[in-house]
Amino acid sequence: TAAQLLGGVLVSVATAAFALTTPTGALICTALAAVNQNVIGISFEFTIVNNGTSTFHITLTAAATGVTLSGDAIVEAGTSSTFRAVVTAADTLVIYKT
């Protein structure tokens, strides 16, 4: 959910490779608007922790509308990755792996 994403840390024990899909840009911007009236230009970070012990990875994937991923979005087993999301326009975000 958008609230989970804005919470900052998502933890999983991957027992198989899977995709973690973001909420839509509209849902994320609505959640951001609850704390800040003008969301365009705002950025936030979140971390995905993959506590899996095998070779199973987590792939962050973009929602069908309003979210674009830039670069590598894979979190290997036993690692974590931090991402920065930037609101570039109304209901539109770009997410970068940092």
PDB file of N, CA and C in Angstrom:
ATOM      1  N   THR A   1       0.842  -1.189   0.000  1.00  0.00           N
ATOM      2  CA  THR A   1       0.000   0.000   0.000  1.00  0.00           C
ATOM      3  C   THR A   1       0.880   1.243   0.000  1.00  0.00           C
ATOM      4  N   ALA A   2       0.280   2.382  -0.283  1.00  0.00           N
ATOM      5  CA  ALA A   2       1.028   3.642  -0.239  1.00  0.00           C
ATOM      6  C   ALA A   2       1.528   3.913   1.172  1.00  0.00           C
ATOM      7  N   ALA A   3       0.721   3.612   2.172  1.00  0.00           N
ATOM      8  CA  ALA A   3       1.139   3.838   3.567  1.00  0.00           C
ATOM      9  C   ALA A   3       2.353   2.991   3.921  1.00  0.00           C
ATOM     10  N   GLN A   4       2.391   1.756   3.462  1.00  0.00           N
ATOM     11  CA  GLN A   4       3.549   0.901   3.724  1.00  0.00           C
ATOM     12  C   GLN A   4       4.789   1.461   3.048  1.00  0.00           C
ATOM     13  N   LEU A   5       4.642   1.907   1.821  1.00  0.00           N
ATOM     14  CA  LEU A   5       5.766   2.473   1.082  1.00  0.00           C
ATOM     15  C   LEU A   5       6.291   3.721   1.779  1.00  0.00           C
ATOM     16  N   LEU A   6       5.395   4.584   2.216  1.00  0.00           N
ATOM     17  CA  LEU A   6       5.798   5.811   2.899  1.00  0.00           C
ATOM     18  C   LEU A   6       6.332   5.533   4.298  1.00  0.00           C
ATOM     19  N   GLY A   7       6.037   4.359   4.839  1.00  0.00           N
ATOM     20  CA  GLY A   7       6.555   3.972   6.142  1.00  0.00           C
ATOM     21  C   GLY A   7       8.063   3.795   6.143  1.00  0.00           C
ATOM     22  N   GLY A   8       8.630   3.536   4.984  1.00  0.00           N
ATOM     23  CA  GLY A   8      10.074   3.548   4.850  1.00  0.00           C
ATOM     24  C   GLY A   8      10.787   2.225   4.760  1.00  0.00           C
ATOM     25  N   VAL A   9      10.268   1.159   5.360  1.00  0.00           N
ATOM     26  CA  VAL A   9      10.976  -0.125   5.324  1.00  0.00           C
ATOM     27  C   VAL A   9       9.977  -1.238   5.053  1.00  0.00           C
ATOM     28  N   LEU A  10      10.280  -2.024   4.033  1.00  0.00           N
ATOM     29  CA  LEU A  10       9.478  -3.192   3.691  1.00  0.00           C
ATOM     30  C   LEU A  10      10.383  -4.412   3.854  1.00  0.00           C
ATOM     31  N   VAL A  11       9.992  -5.344   4.706  1.00  0.00           N
ATOM     32  CA  VAL A  11      10.818  -6.516   4.998  1.00  0.00           C
ATOM     33  C   VAL A  11      10.111  -7.765   4.504  1.00  0.00           C
ATOM     34  N   SER A  12      10.881  -8.640   3.848  1.00  0.00           N
ATOM     35  CA  SER A  12      10.334  -9.894   3.355  1.00  0.00           C
ATOM     36  C   SER A  12      11.372 -10.987   3.487  1.00  0.00           C
ATOM     37  N   VAL A  13      10.905 -12.208   3.696  1.00  0.00           N
ATOM     38  CA  VAL A  13      11.767 -13.384   3.636  1.00  0.00           C
ATOM     39  C   VAL A  13      11.356 -14.128   2.373  1.00  0.00           C
ATOM     40  N   ALA A  14      12.042 -13.835   1.294  1.00  0.00           N
ATOM     41  CA  ALA A  14      11.673 -14.418   0.002  1.00  0.00           C
ATOM     42  C   ALA A  14      11.962 -15.920   0.007  1.00  0.00           C
ATOM     43  N   THR A  15      10.928 -16.712  -0.246  1.00  0.00           N
ATOM     44  CA  THR A  15      11.094 -18.158  -0.370  1.00  0.00           C
ATOM     45  C   THR A  15      10.963 -18.588  -1.826  1.00  0.00           C
ATOM     46  N   ALA A  16      10.761 -17.604  -2.689  1.00  0.00           N
ATOM     47  CA  ALA A  16      10.737 -17.766  -4.140  1.00  0.00           C
ATOM     48  C   ALA A  16      10.918 -16.365  -4.715  1.00  0.00           C
ATOM     49  N   ALA A  17      11.440 -16.289  -5.900  1.00  0.00           N
ATOM     50  CA  ALA A  17      11.577 -14.975  -6.538  1.00  0.00           C
ATOM     51  C   ALA A  17      10.185 -14.403  -6.764  1.00  0.00           C
ATOM     52  N   PHE A  18      10.025 -13.103  -6.517  1.00  0.00           N
ATOM     53  CA  PHE A  18       8.717 -12.499  -6.754  1.00  0.00           C
ATOM     54  C   PHE A  18       8.855 -11.021  -7.067  1.00  0.00           C
ATOM     55  N   ALA A  19       7.776 -10.462  -7.602  1.00  0.00           N
ATOM     56  CA  ALA A  19       7.721  -9.039  -7.928  1.00  0.00           C
ATOM     57  C   ALA A  19       6.915  -8.325  -6.855  1.00  0.00           C
ATOM     58  N   LEU A  20       7.403  -7.180  -6.443  1.00  0.00           N
ATOM     59  CA  LEU A  20       6.716  -6.317  -5.498  1.00  0.00           C
ATOM     60  C   LEU A  20       6.285  -5.094  -6.295  1.00  0.00           C
ATOM     61  N   THR A  21       4.991  -4.936  -6.509  1.00  0.00           N
ATOM     62  CA  THR A  21       4.477  -3.872  -7.368  1.00  0.00           C
ATOM     63  C   THR A  21       4.088  -2.653  -6.537  1.00  0.00           C
ATOM     64  N   THR A  22       4.502  -1.486  -6.979  1.00  0.00           N
ATOM     65  CA  THR A  22       4.173  -0.249  -6.281  1.00  0.00           C
ATOM     66  C   THR A  22       2.685   0.069  -6.435  1.00  0.00           C
ATOM     67  N   PRO A  23       2.158   0.867  -5.528  1.00  0.00           N
ATOM     68  CA  PRO A  23       0.814   1.418  -5.759  1.00  0.00           C
ATOM     69  C   PRO A  23       0.881   2.381  -6.953  1.00  0.00           C
ATOM     70  N   THR A  24      -0.253   2.809  -7.461  1.00  0.00           N
ATOM     71  CA  THR A  24      -0.266   3.766  -8.566  1.00  0.00           C
ATOM     72  C   THR A  24       0.269   5.115  -8.094  1.00  0.00           C
ATOM     73  N   GLY A  25       0.670   5.936  -9.035  1.00  0.00           N
ATOM     74  CA  GLY A  25       1.122   7.284  -8.704  1.00  0.00           C
ATOM     75  C   GLY A  25       0.043   8.078  -7.997  1.00  0.00           C
ATOM     76  N   ALA A  26      -1.205   7.908  -8.400  1.00  0.00           N
ATOM     77  CA  ALA A  26      -2.317   8.634  -7.775  1.00  0.00           C
ATOM     78  C   ALA A  26      -2.467   8.241  -6.308  1.00  0.00           C
ATOM     79  N   LEU A  27      -2.358   6.950  -6.002  1.00  0.00           N
ATOM     80  CA  LEU A  27      -2.494   6.502  -4.610  1.00  0.00           C
ATOM     81  C   LEU A  27      -1.351   7.031  -3.739  1.00  0.00           C
ATOM     82  N   ILE A  28      -0.137   7.017  -4.281  1.00  0.00           N
ATOM     83  CA  ILE A  28       1.012   7.516  -3.518  1.00  0.00           C
ATOM     84  C   ILE A  28       0.876   9.022  -3.293  1.00  0.00           C
ATOM     85  N   CYS A  29       0.505   9.759  -4.330  1.00  0.00           N
ATOM     86  CA  CYS A  29       0.368  11.216  -4.196  1.00  0.00           C
ATOM     87  C   CYS A  29      -0.760  11.594  -3.243  1.00  0.00           C
ATOM     88  N   THR A  30      -1.834  10.809  -3.225  1.00  0.00           N
ATOM     89  CA  THR A  30      -2.922  11.068  -2.278  1.00  0.00           C
ATOM     90  C   THR A  30      -2.423  10.883  -0.846  1.00  0.00           C
ATOM     91  N   ALA A  31      -1.646   9.851  -0.613  1.00  0.00           N
ATOM     92  CA  ALA A  31      -1.091   9.631   0.730  1.00  0.00           C
ATOM     93  C   ALA A  31      -0.127  10.751   1.112  1.00  0.00           C
ATOM     94  N   LEU A  32       0.689  11.202   0.166  1.00  0.00           N
ATOM     95  CA  LEU A  32       1.604  12.315   0.434  1.00  0.00           C
ATOM     96  C   LEU A  32       0.848  13.608   0.710  1.00  0.00           C
ATOM     97  N   ALA A  33      -0.242  13.830  -0.012  1.00  0.00           N
ATOM     98  CA  ALA A  33      -1.021  15.059   0.146  1.00  0.00           C
ATOM     99  C   ALA A  33      -1.636  15.173   1.532  1.00  0.00           C
ATOM    100  N   ALA A  34      -1.796  14.043   2.213  1.00  0.00           N
ATOM    101  CA  ALA A  34      -2.349  14.074   3.565  1.00  0.00           C
ATOM    102  C   ALA A  34      -1.419  14.789   4.541  1.00  0.00           C
ATOM    103  N   VAL A  35      -0.119  14.863   4.202  1.00  0.00           N
ATOM    104  CA  VAL A  35       0.845  15.525   5.089  1.00  0.00           C
ATOM    105  C   VAL A  35       1.472  16.777   4.471  1.00  0.00           C
ATOM    106  N   ASN A  36       1.270  16.983   3.178  1.00  0.00           N
ATOM    107  CA  ASN A  36       1.849  18.146   2.508  1.00  0.00           C
ATOM    108  C   ASN A  36       0.949  18.535   1.342  1.00  0.00           C
ATOM    109  N   GLN A  37       0.463  19.764   1.327  1.00  0.00           N
ATOM    110  CA  GLN A  37      -0.519  20.179   0.331  1.00  0.00           C
ATOM    111  C   GLN A  37       0.016  20.116  -1.099  1.00  0.00           C
ATOM    112  N   ASN A  38       1.238  20.571  -1.325  1.00  0.00           N
ATOM    113  CA  ASN A  38       1.810  20.554  -2.669  1.00  0.00           C
ATOM    114  C   ASN A  38       2.846  19.449  -2.751  1.00  0.00           C
ATOM    115  N   VAL A  39       2.532  18.371  -3.461  1.00  0.00           N
ATOM    116  CA  VAL A  39       3.424  17.213  -3.477  1.00  0.00           C
ATOM    117  C   VAL A  39       4.413  17.212  -4.637  1.00  0.00           C
ATOM    118  N   ILE A  40       4.192  18.019  -5.658  1.00  0.00           N
ATOM    119  CA  ILE A  40       5.105  18.019  -6.802  1.00  0.00           C
ATOM    120  C   ILE A  40       6.477  18.518  -6.347  1.00  0.00           C
ATOM    121  N   GLY A  41       7.487  17.717  -6.641  1.00  0.00           N
ATOM    122  CA  GLY A  41       8.850  18.037  -6.237  1.00  0.00           C
ATOM    123  C   GLY A  41       9.288  17.340  -4.959  1.00  0.00           C
ATOM    124  N   ILE A  42       8.347  16.767  -4.229  1.00  0.00           N
ATOM    125  CA  ILE A  42       8.688  16.045  -3.000  1.00  0.00           C
ATOM    126  C   ILE A  42       9.374  14.729  -3.358  1.00  0.00           C
ATOM    127  N   SER A  43      10.312  14.330  -2.517  1.00  0.00           N
ATOM    128  CA  SER A  43      10.916  13.011  -2.675  1.00  0.00           C
ATOM    129  C   SER A  43      10.913  12.315  -1.320  1.00  0.00           C
ATOM    130  N   PHE A  44      10.966  11.007  -1.358  1.00  0.00           N
ATOM    131  CA  PHE A  44      11.055  10.212  -0.136  1.00  0.00           C
ATOM    132  C   PHE A  44      11.812   8.936  -0.445  1.00  0.00           C
ATOM    133  N   GLU A  45      12.383   8.343   0.589  1.00  0.00           N
ATOM    134  CA  GLU A  45      13.126   7.094   0.429  1.00  0.00           C
ATOM    135  C   GLU A  45      12.400   5.952   1.119  1.00  0.00           C
ATOM    136  N   PHE A  46      12.599   4.769   0.595  1.00  0.00           N
ATOM    137  CA  PHE A  46      12.129   3.553   1.239  1.00  0.00           C
ATOM    138  C   PHE A  46      13.140   2.453   0.965  1.00  0.00           C
ATOM    139  N   THR A  47      13.190   1.494   1.867  1.00  0.00           N
ATOM    140  CA  THR A  47      14.143   0.397   1.763  1.00  0.00           C
ATOM    141  C   THR A  47      13.391  -0.919   1.721  1.00  0.00           C
ATOM    142  N   ILE A  48      13.830  -1.788   0.824  1.00  0.00           N
ATOM    143  CA  ILE A  48      13.297  -3.147   0.754  1.00  0.00           C
ATOM    144  C   ILE A  48      14.382  -4.066   1.298  1.00  0.00           C
ATOM    145  N   VAL A  49      14.027  -4.850   2.316  1.00  0.00           N
ATOM    146  CA  VAL A  49      14.950  -5.796   2.932  1.00  0.00           C
ATOM    147  C   VAL A  49      14.518  -7.197   2.526  1.00  0.00           C
ATOM    148  N   ASN A  50      15.439  -7.937   1.923  1.00  0.00           N
ATOM    149  CA  ASN A  50      15.169  -9.306   1.503  1.00  0.00           C
ATOM    150  C   ASN A  50      15.937 -10.234   2.443  1.00  0.00           C
ATOM    151  N   ASN A  51      15.257 -10.769   3.440  1.00  0.00           N
ATOM    152  CA  ASN A  51      15.893 -11.658   4.401  1.00  0.00           C
ATOM    153  C   ASN A  51      15.927 -13.107   3.937  1.00  0.00           C
ATOM    154  N   GLY A  52      15.642 -13.339   2.672  1.00  0.00           N
ATOM    155  CA  GLY A  52      15.729 -14.689   2.128  1.00  0.00           C
ATOM    156  C   GLY A  52      17.174 -15.171   2.163  1.00  0.00           C
ATOM    157  N   THR A  53      17.361 -16.471   2.346  1.00  0.00           N
ATOM    158  CA  THR A  53      18.708 -17.012   2.465  1.00  0.00           C
ATOM    159  C   THR A  53      19.145 -17.797   1.238  1.00  0.00           C
ATOM    160  N   SER A  54      18.327 -17.851   0.240  1.00  0.00           N
ATOM    161  CA  SER A  54      18.667 -18.592  -0.963  1.00  0.00           C
ATOM    162  C   SER A  54      18.981 -17.596  -2.077  1.00  0.00           C
ATOM    163  N   THR A  55      18.786 -18.005  -3.290  1.00  0.00           N
ATOM    164  CA  THR A  55      19.067 -17.124  -4.429  1.00  0.00           C
ATOM    165  C   THR A  55      17.831 -16.367  -4.881  1.00  0.00           C
ATOM    166  N   PHE A  56      16.772 -16.392  -4.077  1.00  0.00           N
ATOM    167  CA  PHE A  56      15.522 -15.762  -4.471  1.00  0.00           C
ATOM    168  C   PHE A  56      15.602 -14.251  -4.319  1.00  0.00           C
ATOM    169  N   HIS A  57      15.300 -13.550  -5.378  1.00  0.00           N
ATOM    170  CA  HIS A  57      15.354 -12.087  -5.341  1.00  0.00           C
ATOM    171  C   HIS A  57      13.953 -11.486  -5.402  1.00  0.00           C
ATOM    172  N   ILE A  58      13.898 -10.223  -5.022  1.00  0.00           N
ATOM    173  CA  ILE A  58      12.668  -9.444  -5.096  1.00  0.00           C
ATOM    174  C   ILE A  58      12.876  -8.392  -6.177  1.00  0.00           C
ATOM    175  N   THR A  59      11.951  -8.279  -7.084  1.00  0.00           N
ATOM    176  CA  THR A  59      12.037  -7.270  -8.132  1.00  0.00           C
ATOM    177  C   THR A  59      10.943  -6.235  -7.916  1.00  0.00           C
ATOM    178  N   LEU A  60      11.338  -4.984  -7.713  1.00  0.00           N
ATOM    179  CA  LEU A  60      10.367  -3.898  -7.610  1.00  0.00           C
ATOM    180  C   LEU A  60       9.846  -3.610  -9.007  1.00  0.00           C
ATOM    181  N   THR A  61       8.531  -3.587  -9.156  1.00  0.00           N
ATOM    182  CA  THR A  61       7.926  -3.289 -10.451  1.00  0.00           C
ATOM    183  C   THR A  61       6.988  -2.092 -10.300  1.00  0.00           C
ATOM    184  N   ALA A  62       6.814  -1.379 -11.393  1.00  0.00           N
ATOM    185  CA  ALA A  62       5.989  -0.165 -11.385  1.00  0.00           C
ATOM    186  C   ALA A  62       4.520  -0.506 -11.581  1.00  0.00           C
ATOM    187  N   ALA A  63       3.677   0.252 -10.896  1.00  0.00           N
ATOM    188  CA  ALA A  63       2.235   0.133 -11.091  1.00  0.00           C
ATOM    189  C   ALA A  63       1.898   0.449 -12.547  1.00  0.00           C
ATOM    190  N   ALA A  64       0.699   0.092 -12.936  1.00  0.00           N
ATOM    191  CA  ALA A  64       0.280   0.294 -14.325  1.00  0.00           C
ATOM    192  C   ALA A  64       0.259   1.769 -14.730  1.00  0.00           C
ATOM    193  N   THR A  65      -0.002   2.664 -13.783  1.00  0.00           N
ATOM    194  CA  THR A  65      -0.064   4.087 -14.130  1.00  0.00           C
ATOM    195  C   THR A  65       0.644   4.939 -13.082  1.00  0.00           C
ATOM    196  N   GLY A  66       1.379   5.926 -13.574  1.00  0.00           N
ATOM    197  CA  GLY A  66       1.917   6.966 -12.718  1.00  0.00           C
ATOM    198  C   GLY A  66       3.251   6.707 -12.067  1.00  0.00           C
ATOM    199  N   VAL A  67       3.845   5.538 -12.281  1.00  0.00           N
ATOM    200  CA  VAL A  67       5.139   5.234 -11.666  1.00  0.00           C
ATOM    201  C   VAL A  67       6.095   4.723 -12.729  1.00  0.00           C
ATOM    202  N   THR A  68       7.302   5.287 -12.740  1.00  0.00           N
ATOM    203  CA  THR A  68       8.364   4.841 -13.639  1.00  0.00           C
ATOM    204  C   THR A  68       9.561   4.450 -12.799  1.00  0.00           C
ATOM    205  N   LEU A  69      10.149   3.296 -13.104  1.00  0.00           N
ATOM    206  CA  LEU A  69      11.372   2.867 -12.429  1.00  0.00           C
ATOM    207  C   LEU A  69      12.557   3.193 -13.316  1.00  0.00           C
ATOM    208  N   SER A  70      13.609   3.716 -12.708  1.00  0.00           N
ATOM    209  CA  SER A  70      14.814   4.048 -13.454  1.00  0.00           C
ATOM    210  C   SER A  70      15.954   3.178 -12.939  1.00  0.00           C
ATOM    211  N   GLY A  71      16.501   2.357 -13.797  1.00  0.00           N
ATOM    212  CA  GLY A  71      17.639   1.521 -13.418  1.00  0.00           C
ATOM    213  C   GLY A  71      17.242   0.209 -12.784  1.00  0.00           C
ATOM    214  N   ASP A  72      18.219  -0.406 -12.123  1.00  0.00           N
ATOM    215  CA  ASP A  72      18.089  -1.713 -11.495  1.00  0.00           C
ATOM    216  C   ASP A  72      17.093  -1.664 -10.343  1.00  0.00           C
ATOM    217  N   ALA A  73      16.172  -2.599 -10.312  1.00  0.00           N
ATOM    218  CA  ALA A  73      15.159  -2.626  -9.252  1.00  0.00           C
ATOM    219  C   ALA A  73      15.107  -3.993  -8.582  1.00  0.00           C
ATOM    220  N   ILE A  74      16.245  -4.690  -8.545  1.00  0.00           N
ATOM    221  CA  ILE A  74      16.305  -6.034  -7.971  1.00  0.00           C
ATOM    222  C   ILE A  74      16.971  -5.978  -6.601  1.00  0.00           C
ATOM    223  N   VAL A  75      16.375  -6.673  -5.640  1.00  0.00           N
ATOM    224  CA  VAL A  75      16.945  -6.804  -4.304  1.00  0.00           C
ATOM    225  C   VAL A  75      17.306  -8.281  -4.123  1.00  0.00           C
ATOM    226  N   GLU A  76      18.601  -8.556  -4.123  1.00  0.00           N
ATOM    227  CA  GLU A  76      19.081  -9.932  -4.018  1.00  0.00           C
ATOM    228  C   GLU A  76      18.828 -10.492  -2.618  1.00  0.00           C
ATOM    229  N   ALA A  77      18.810 -11.819  -2.506  1.00  0.00           N
ATOM    230  CA  ALA A  77      18.623 -12.487  -1.218  1.00  0.00           C
ATOM    231  C   ALA A  77      19.711 -12.065  -0.246  1.00  0.00           C
ATOM    232  N   GLY A  78      19.326 -11.848   0.995  1.00  0.00           N
ATOM    233  CA  GLY A  78      20.285 -11.492   2.033  1.00  0.00           C
ATOM    234  C   GLY A  78      20.796 -10.070   1.970  1.00  0.00           C
ATOM    235  N   THR A  79      20.123  -9.218   1.197  1.00  0.00           N
ATOM    236  CA  THR A  79      20.552  -7.826   1.071  1.00  0.00           C
ATOM    237  C   THR A  79      19.357  -6.888   1.239  1.00  0.00           C
ATOM    238  N   SER A  80      19.665  -5.616   1.207  1.00  0.00           N
ATOM    239  CA  SER A  80      18.613  -4.607   1.182  1.00  0.00           C
ATOM    240  C   SER A  80      18.986  -3.570   0.140  1.00  0.00           C
ATOM    241  N   SER A  81      17.993  -2.854  -0.340  1.00  0.00           N
ATOM    242  CA  SER A  81      18.214  -1.776  -1.302  1.00  0.00           C
ATOM    243  C   SER A  81      17.336  -0.599  -0.931  1.00  0.00           C
ATOM    244  N   THR A  82      17.903   0.589  -1.074  1.00  0.00           N
ATOM    245  CA  THR A  82      17.159   1.808  -0.802  1.00  0.00           C
ATOM    246  C   THR A  82      16.810   2.471  -2.119  1.00  0.00           C
ATOM    247  N   PHE A  83      15.602   2.997  -2.182  1.00  0.00           N
ATOM    248  CA  PHE A  83      15.086   3.642  -3.383  1.00  0.00           C
ATOM    249  C   PHE A  83      14.635   5.057  -3.022  1.00  0.00           C
ATOM    250  N   ARG A  84      14.774   5.974  -3.968  1.00  0.00           N
ATOM    251  CA  ARG A  84      14.264   7.340  -3.797  1.00  0.00           C
ATOM    252  C   ARG A  84      13.181   7.554  -4.837  1.00  0.00           C
ATOM    253  N   ALA A  85      12.016   7.980  -4.357  1.00  0.00           N
ATOM    254  CA  ALA A  85      10.884   8.298  -5.236  1.00  0.00           C
ATOM    255  C   ALA A  85      10.749   9.804  -5.309  1.00  0.00           C
ATOM    256  N   VAL A  86      10.594  10.318  -6.522  1.00  0.00           N
ATOM    257  CA  VAL A  86      10.459  11.756  -6.740  1.00  0.00           C
ATOM    258  C   VAL A  86       9.152  12.009  -7.473  1.00  0.00           C
ATOM    259  N   VAL A  87       8.329  12.897  -6.907  1.00  0.00           N
ATOM    260  CA  VAL A  87       7.078  13.273  -7.560  1.00  0.00           C
ATOM    261  C   VAL A  87       7.419  14.315  -8.619  1.00  0.00           C
ATOM    262  N   THR A  88       7.224  13.966  -9.878  1.00  0.00           N
ATOM    263  CA  THR A  88       7.625  14.842 -10.985  1.00  0.00           C
ATOM    264  C   THR A  88       6.459  15.642 -11.568  1.00  0.00           C
ATOM    265  N   ALA A  89       5.245  15.194 -11.343  1.00  0.00           N
ATOM    266  CA  ALA A  89       4.033  15.879 -11.834  1.00  0.00           C
ATOM    267  C   ALA A  89       2.848  15.314 -11.054  1.00  0.00           C
ATOM    268  N   ALA A  90       1.678  15.837 -11.313  1.00  0.00           N
ATOM    269  CA  ALA A  90       0.494  15.339 -10.612  1.00  0.00           C
ATOM    270  C   ALA A  90       0.339  13.827 -10.836  1.00  0.00           C
ATOM    271  N   ASP A  91       0.272  13.074  -9.744  1.00  0.00           N
ATOM    272  CA  ASP A  91       0.063  11.616  -9.784  1.00  0.00           C
ATOM    273  C   ASP A  91       1.152  10.866 -10.559  1.00  0.00           C
ATOM    274  N   THR A  92       2.367  11.436 -10.598  1.00  0.00           N
ATOM    275  CA  THR A  92       3.443  10.847 -11.383  1.00  0.00           C
ATOM    276  C   THR A  92       4.733  10.833 -10.579  1.00  0.00           C
ATOM    277  N   LEU A  93       5.371   9.663 -10.505  1.00  0.00           N
ATOM    278  CA  LEU A  93       6.624   9.517  -9.767  1.00  0.00           C
ATOM    279  C   LEU A  93       7.667   8.779 -10.596  1.00  0.00           C
ATOM    280  N   VAL A  94       8.924   9.079 -10.309  1.00  0.00           N
ATOM    281  CA  VAL A  94      10.037   8.291 -10.827  1.00  0.00           C
ATOM    282  C   VAL A  94      10.766   7.745  -9.615  1.00  0.00           C
ATOM    283  N   ILE A  95      11.079   6.449  -9.649  1.00  0.00           N
ATOM    284  CA  ILE A  95      11.775   5.807  -8.543  1.00  0.00           C
ATOM    285  C   ILE A  95      13.155   5.369  -9.014  1.00  0.00           C
ATOM    286  N   TYR A  96      14.173   5.771  -8.240  1.00  0.00           N
ATOM    287  CA  TYR A  96      15.573   5.467  -8.534  1.00  0.00           C
ATOM    288  C   TYR A  96      16.143   4.599  -7.423  1.00  0.00           C
ATOM    289  N   LYS A  97      16.959   3.624  -7.769  1.00  0.00           N
ATOM    290  CA  LYS A  97      17.681   2.862  -6.748  1.00  0.00           C
ATOM    291  C   LYS A  97      18.903   3.681  -6.370  1.00  0.00           C
ATOM    292  N   THR A  98      19.104   3.873  -5.061  1.00  0.00           N
ATOM    293  CA  THR A  98      20.238   4.712  -4.637  1.00  0.00           C
ATOM    294  C   THR A  98      21.443   3.894  -4.296  1.00  0.00           C
TER     295      THR A  98
END
